[in-house]
Amino acid sequence: MSKYHVSLTRVMDDSYDIEIGRDLFDTLLHDLKNGLLENVSKFAVITDTKVQEYYGDPFIRKLSSSGFICDLFAVPAGEKSKNRASKAWLEDQLLSKAYGRDSCIIALGGGMVSDLAGFIASTFCRGIPYLTYSTTLLSAADASVGGKTAVNTPVATNLIGTFYQPRKVYIDLNTWTSLPIREFRSGLAETIKHACMQDYEFFVYLEQNMNRILTADRLILDASVCEHLALKNCEIKYGVVEKDEKESNLRQILNLGHTAGRAIETLSNYELLHGEAIAIGLVIQARLANKLGYLHEQEVNRITQLLALAGFNLNIPHSITPKELIDKMYTDKKVRSGKIRFVFQSGIGKVKQFDDGSFSVPVEEQIIYEILDEMIRMS
Ligand code: GLY
């Protein structure tokens, strides 16, 4: 018998910058001209049909007129495009235009686009570089930052994907003004989640400044508040990702509100936007945490009030039964040994670490049922 030891120790530096500002196409072009990426001769801009109209066409004109070889590929707008079929279609488009290892993908849009385009970049020719140009608060707060990429399956969201960091992220605050209020609000749920789990002062800031962000039916978007939101989201998220990029434990806390939230999003057939579902998931988490003795009732009320102040409808949709919701929670990626697991707050700005060191814990179905029944009776 013979044995050969493969020695493949990995030393990596995947560090990158996040540029937060307004109208950043020229900054991106400047970066490309100044050697941000080596050995890239073609750029595939991946976007959706809505973003194409506002930003995609002008961007591709700027890229071409600066001498870059580029093409734009657009999938229909909406979470439903984040699937394996779109990935295959885009890959075929890239191949038909002779994109290869010397290419770079630019994900231009919100979270659906960056998840899909980032996933393609991670597997196309075994991995090519990508840049993210974020055009929504939701993606600035979550999907475009942190290097998770994925597509959804009919069973559940984000089940197939990779960890693959972009080479740079651009967060264009001006794009937020073109968002429908519903889309913008959806991004606030991830922002509130960050405050709930890690930063009491930021939570208070949101309580005090929500009226400078939006009212019930109008975006206000005070410039300094927007910049603060973008920066705080990055600081809080990367405070976690830099410690546990591959989610061996700590990164689970970014899943706060997602055990129930993702299940609601899928069961609504994506009629609810991601953040709208996560807002309800955050309330379910808070009420469960209270029942289990981790969170005071006043804290649950404050969390619920902040989400209501942001304009979220916090009722579980009537079309979804508690049984369906619990069944769907079993597709959550935190499920271990057949048990549904939750991440819980242990205060405002704090998450609970359990005796075994884990930041998530199994919860019995019966307790979840009780909370869901309570919420449905009150709605
Ligand atoms: N969206 C959760 C994470 O990035 O880990």
Short mmCIF file of C-alpha atoms in Angstrom, two decimals, residues 78-255:
data_model
loop_
_atom_site.label_atom_id
_atom_site.label_comp_id
_atom_site.label_asym_id
_atom_site.label_seq_id
_atom_site.Cartn_x
_atom_site.Cartn_y
_atom_site.Cartn_z
CA GLY A 78 -37.74 40.03 -9.08
CA GLU A 79 -36.62 37.29 -6.69
CA LYS A 80 -38.13 34.63 -8.97
CA SER A 81 -35.18 35.10 -11.36
CA LYS A 82 -32.71 33.94 -8.71
CA ASN A 83 -32.79 30.31 -9.76
CA ARG A 84 -30.70 27.61 -11.41
CA ALA A 85 -32.33 28.21 -14.82
CA SER A 86 -31.26 31.88 -14.83
CA LYS A 87 -27.75 30.84 -13.82
CA ALA A 88 -27.55 28.38 -16.72
CA TRP A 89 -29.04 30.90 -19.15
CA LEU A 90 -26.54 33.59 -18.16
CA GLU A 91 -23.63 31.15 -18.35
CA ASP A 92 -24.70 30.15 -21.88
CA GLN A 93 -24.91 33.84 -22.84
CA LEU A 94 -21.40 34.44 -21.51
CA LEU A 95 -20.04 31.41 -23.34
CA SER A 96 -21.73 32.38 -26.60
CA LYS A 97 -19.95 35.75 -26.41
CA ALA A 98 -16.60 34.07 -25.73
CA TYR A 99 -16.25 35.17 -22.12
CA GLY A 100 -13.51 33.16 -20.44
CA ARG A 101 -10.97 33.28 -17.65
CA ASP A 102 -9.90 36.81 -18.58
CA SER A 103 -13.36 38.19 -17.78
CA CYS A 104 -14.89 40.04 -14.87
CA ILE A 105 -18.54 40.14 -13.88
CA ILE A 106 -20.05 43.38 -12.64
CA ALA A 107 -23.23 42.75 -10.63
CA LEU A 108 -25.33 45.88 -11.06
CA GLY A 109 -28.49 45.93 -8.98
CA GLY A 110 -29.96 44.65 -5.75
CA GLY A 111 -29.55 41.44 -3.78
CA MET A 112 -31.11 39.14 -6.35
CA VAL A 113 -28.56 40.30 -8.94
CA SER A 114 -25.53 40.20 -6.65
CA ASP A 115 -26.39 36.73 -5.30
CA LEU A 116 -26.91 35.33 -8.80
CA ALA A 117 -24.02 37.15 -10.51
CA GLY A 118 -21.65 36.41 -7.62
CA PHE A 119 -22.56 32.72 -7.78
CA ILE A 120 -21.89 32.66 -11.52
CA ALA A 121 -18.54 34.41 -10.98
CA SER A 122 -17.58 31.79 -8.39
CA THR A 123 -18.06 28.85 -10.74
CA PHE A 124 -17.56 30.30 -14.24
CA CYS A 125 -14.23 28.94 -15.55
CA ARG A 126 -13.68 27.79 -11.92
CA GLY A 127 -13.91 31.35 -10.66
CA ILE A 128 -13.46 34.80 -12.15
CA PRO A 129 -13.41 38.16 -10.33
CA TYR A 130 -16.56 40.17 -9.75
CA LEU A 131 -17.47 43.65 -8.60
CA THR A 132 -20.75 44.63 -7.01
CA TYR A 133 -22.52 47.92 -7.69
CA SER A 134 -25.38 48.00 -5.21
CA THR A 135 -28.55 49.91 -6.12
CA THR A 136 -30.78 49.10 -3.12
CA LEU A 137 -30.62 49.52 0.65
CA LEU A 138 -31.41 45.81 1.03
CA SER A 139 -28.34 44.76 -0.92
CA ALA A 140 -26.17 47.44 0.72
CA ALA A 141 -27.22 46.05 4.11
CA ASP A 142 -26.96 42.38 3.29
CA ALA A 143 -26.63 40.55 -0.02
CA SER A 144 -23.98 42.71 -1.71
CA VAL A 145 -21.73 42.68 1.32
CA GLY A 146 -20.22 39.64 2.99
CA GLY A 147 -19.50 37.36 0.02
CA LYS A 148 -22.39 34.90 0.21
CA THR A 149 -23.74 33.99 -3.21
CA ALA A 150 -26.64 31.69 -4.02
CA VAL A 151 -29.72 30.78 -6.01
CA ASN A 152 -33.09 29.70 -4.65
CA THR A 153 -34.71 26.32 -5.24
CA PRO A 154 -38.44 25.50 -5.16
CA VAL A 155 -37.83 24.00 -1.69
CA ALA A 156 -36.27 27.06 -0.07
CA THR A 157 -34.18 30.17 -0.62
CA ASN A 158 -30.38 30.28 -0.96
CA LEU A 159 -29.88 26.53 -0.65
CA ILE A 160 -27.30 26.34 -3.43
CA GLY A 161 -24.40 28.74 -3.38
CA THR A 162 -20.86 29.61 -2.43
CA PHE A 163 -18.81 31.91 -0.24
CA TYR A 164 -17.03 34.11 -2.78
CA GLN A 165 -15.86 37.62 -2.05
CA PRO A 166 -16.13 40.43 -4.60
CA ARG A 167 -13.05 42.47 -5.49
CA LYS A 168 -14.79 45.73 -4.58
CA VAL A 169 -18.29 46.90 -3.62
CA TYR A 170 -19.82 50.23 -4.63
CA ILE A 171 -22.82 51.47 -2.64
CA ASP A 172 -24.50 54.25 -4.60
CA LEU A 173 -26.75 56.18 -2.21
CA ASN A 174 -28.33 58.15 -5.07
CA THR A 175 -29.92 54.97 -6.39
CA TRP A 176 -32.00 54.74 -3.20
CA THR A 177 -34.04 57.77 -4.34
CA SER A 178 -35.31 55.81 -7.35
CA LEU A 179 -36.58 52.90 -5.22
CA PRO A 180 -40.30 52.37 -4.67
CA ILE A 181 -40.96 52.94 -0.95
CA ARG A 182 -41.82 49.25 -0.47
CA GLU A 183 -38.43 48.15 -1.79
CA PHE A 184 -36.60 50.68 0.34
CA ARG A 185 -38.52 49.62 3.45
CA SER A 186 -37.59 46.01 2.74
CA GLY A 187 -33.93 47.00 3.20
CA LEU A 188 -34.72 48.60 6.53
CA ALA A 189 -35.57 45.18 8.00
CA GLU A 190 -31.97 43.97 7.61
CA THR A 191 -30.77 47.30 8.99
CA ILE A 192 -33.02 46.94 12.05
CA LYS A 193 -31.84 43.33 12.38
CA HIS A 194 -28.22 44.55 12.59
CA ALA A 195 -29.13 47.00 15.34
CA CYS A 196 -31.14 44.35 17.23
CA MET A 197 -28.30 41.87 17.25
CA GLN A 198 -25.18 44.00 17.79
CA ASP A 199 -25.62 47.68 18.44
CA TYR A 200 -27.89 49.26 21.06
CA GLU A 201 -26.84 52.83 20.12
CA PHE A 202 -27.69 52.22 16.49
CA PHE A 203 -31.10 50.87 17.58
CA VAL A 204 -31.74 54.12 19.49
CA TYR A 205 -30.49 56.11 16.50
CA LEU A 206 -33.06 54.34 14.29
CA GLU A 207 -35.83 55.00 16.83
CA GLN A 208 -34.92 58.68 16.85
CA ASN A 209 -34.28 59.16 13.14
CA MET A 210 -36.85 57.02 11.36
CA ASN A 211 -38.77 60.21 10.46
CA ARG A 212 -35.66 61.43 8.58
CA ILE A 213 -35.64 58.21 6.55
CA LEU A 214 -39.27 57.70 5.56
CA THR A 215 -42.87 58.38 6.56
CA ALA A 216 -45.80 56.00 6.00
CA ASP A 217 -45.96 56.78 2.29
CA ARG A 218 -42.94 58.92 1.41
CA LEU A 219 -39.18 58.52 1.29
CA ILE A 220 -37.37 61.37 3.05
CA LEU A 221 -33.80 60.02 2.75
CA ASP A 222 -31.90 62.65 4.68
CA ALA A 223 -28.40 62.49 3.18
CA SER A 224 -26.43 62.18 6.42
CA VAL A 225 -28.80 59.53 7.81
CA CYS A 226 -28.48 57.46 4.60
CA GLU A 227 -24.70 57.57 4.77
CA HIS A 228 -24.81 56.56 8.44
CA LEU A 229 -27.12 53.60 7.64
CA ALA A 230 -24.82 52.37 4.87
CA LEU A 231 -21.69 52.64 6.98
CA LYS A 232 -23.25 51.10 10.12
CA ASN A 233 -24.62 48.15 8.13
CA CYS A 234 -21.12 47.48 6.77
CA GLU A 235 -19.44 47.90 10.15
CA ILE A 236 -21.84 45.56 11.93
CA LYS A 237 -21.95 42.93 9.20
CA TYR A 238 -18.19 42.81 8.63
CA GLY A 239 -17.60 42.78 12.40
CA VAL A 240 -19.17 39.32 12.15
CA VAL A 241 -17.95 38.18 8.71
CA GLU A 242 -14.31 39.04 9.42
CA LYS A 243 -14.44 36.67 12.43
CA ASP A 244 -16.37 33.82 10.79
CA GLU A 245 -16.53 34.14 7.01
CA LYS A 246 -17.71 30.57 6.37
CA GLU A 247 -20.42 30.54 9.08
CA SER A 248 -18.97 27.91 11.35
CA ASN A 249 -20.81 29.55 14.25
CA LEU A 250 -20.83 33.32 14.87
CA ARG A 251 -22.07 34.23 11.38
CA GLN A 252 -25.32 32.46 12.20
CA ILE A 253 -26.32 35.58 14.12
CA LEU A 254 -26.87 37.33 10.77
CA ASN A 255 -29.72 34.85 10.50
#
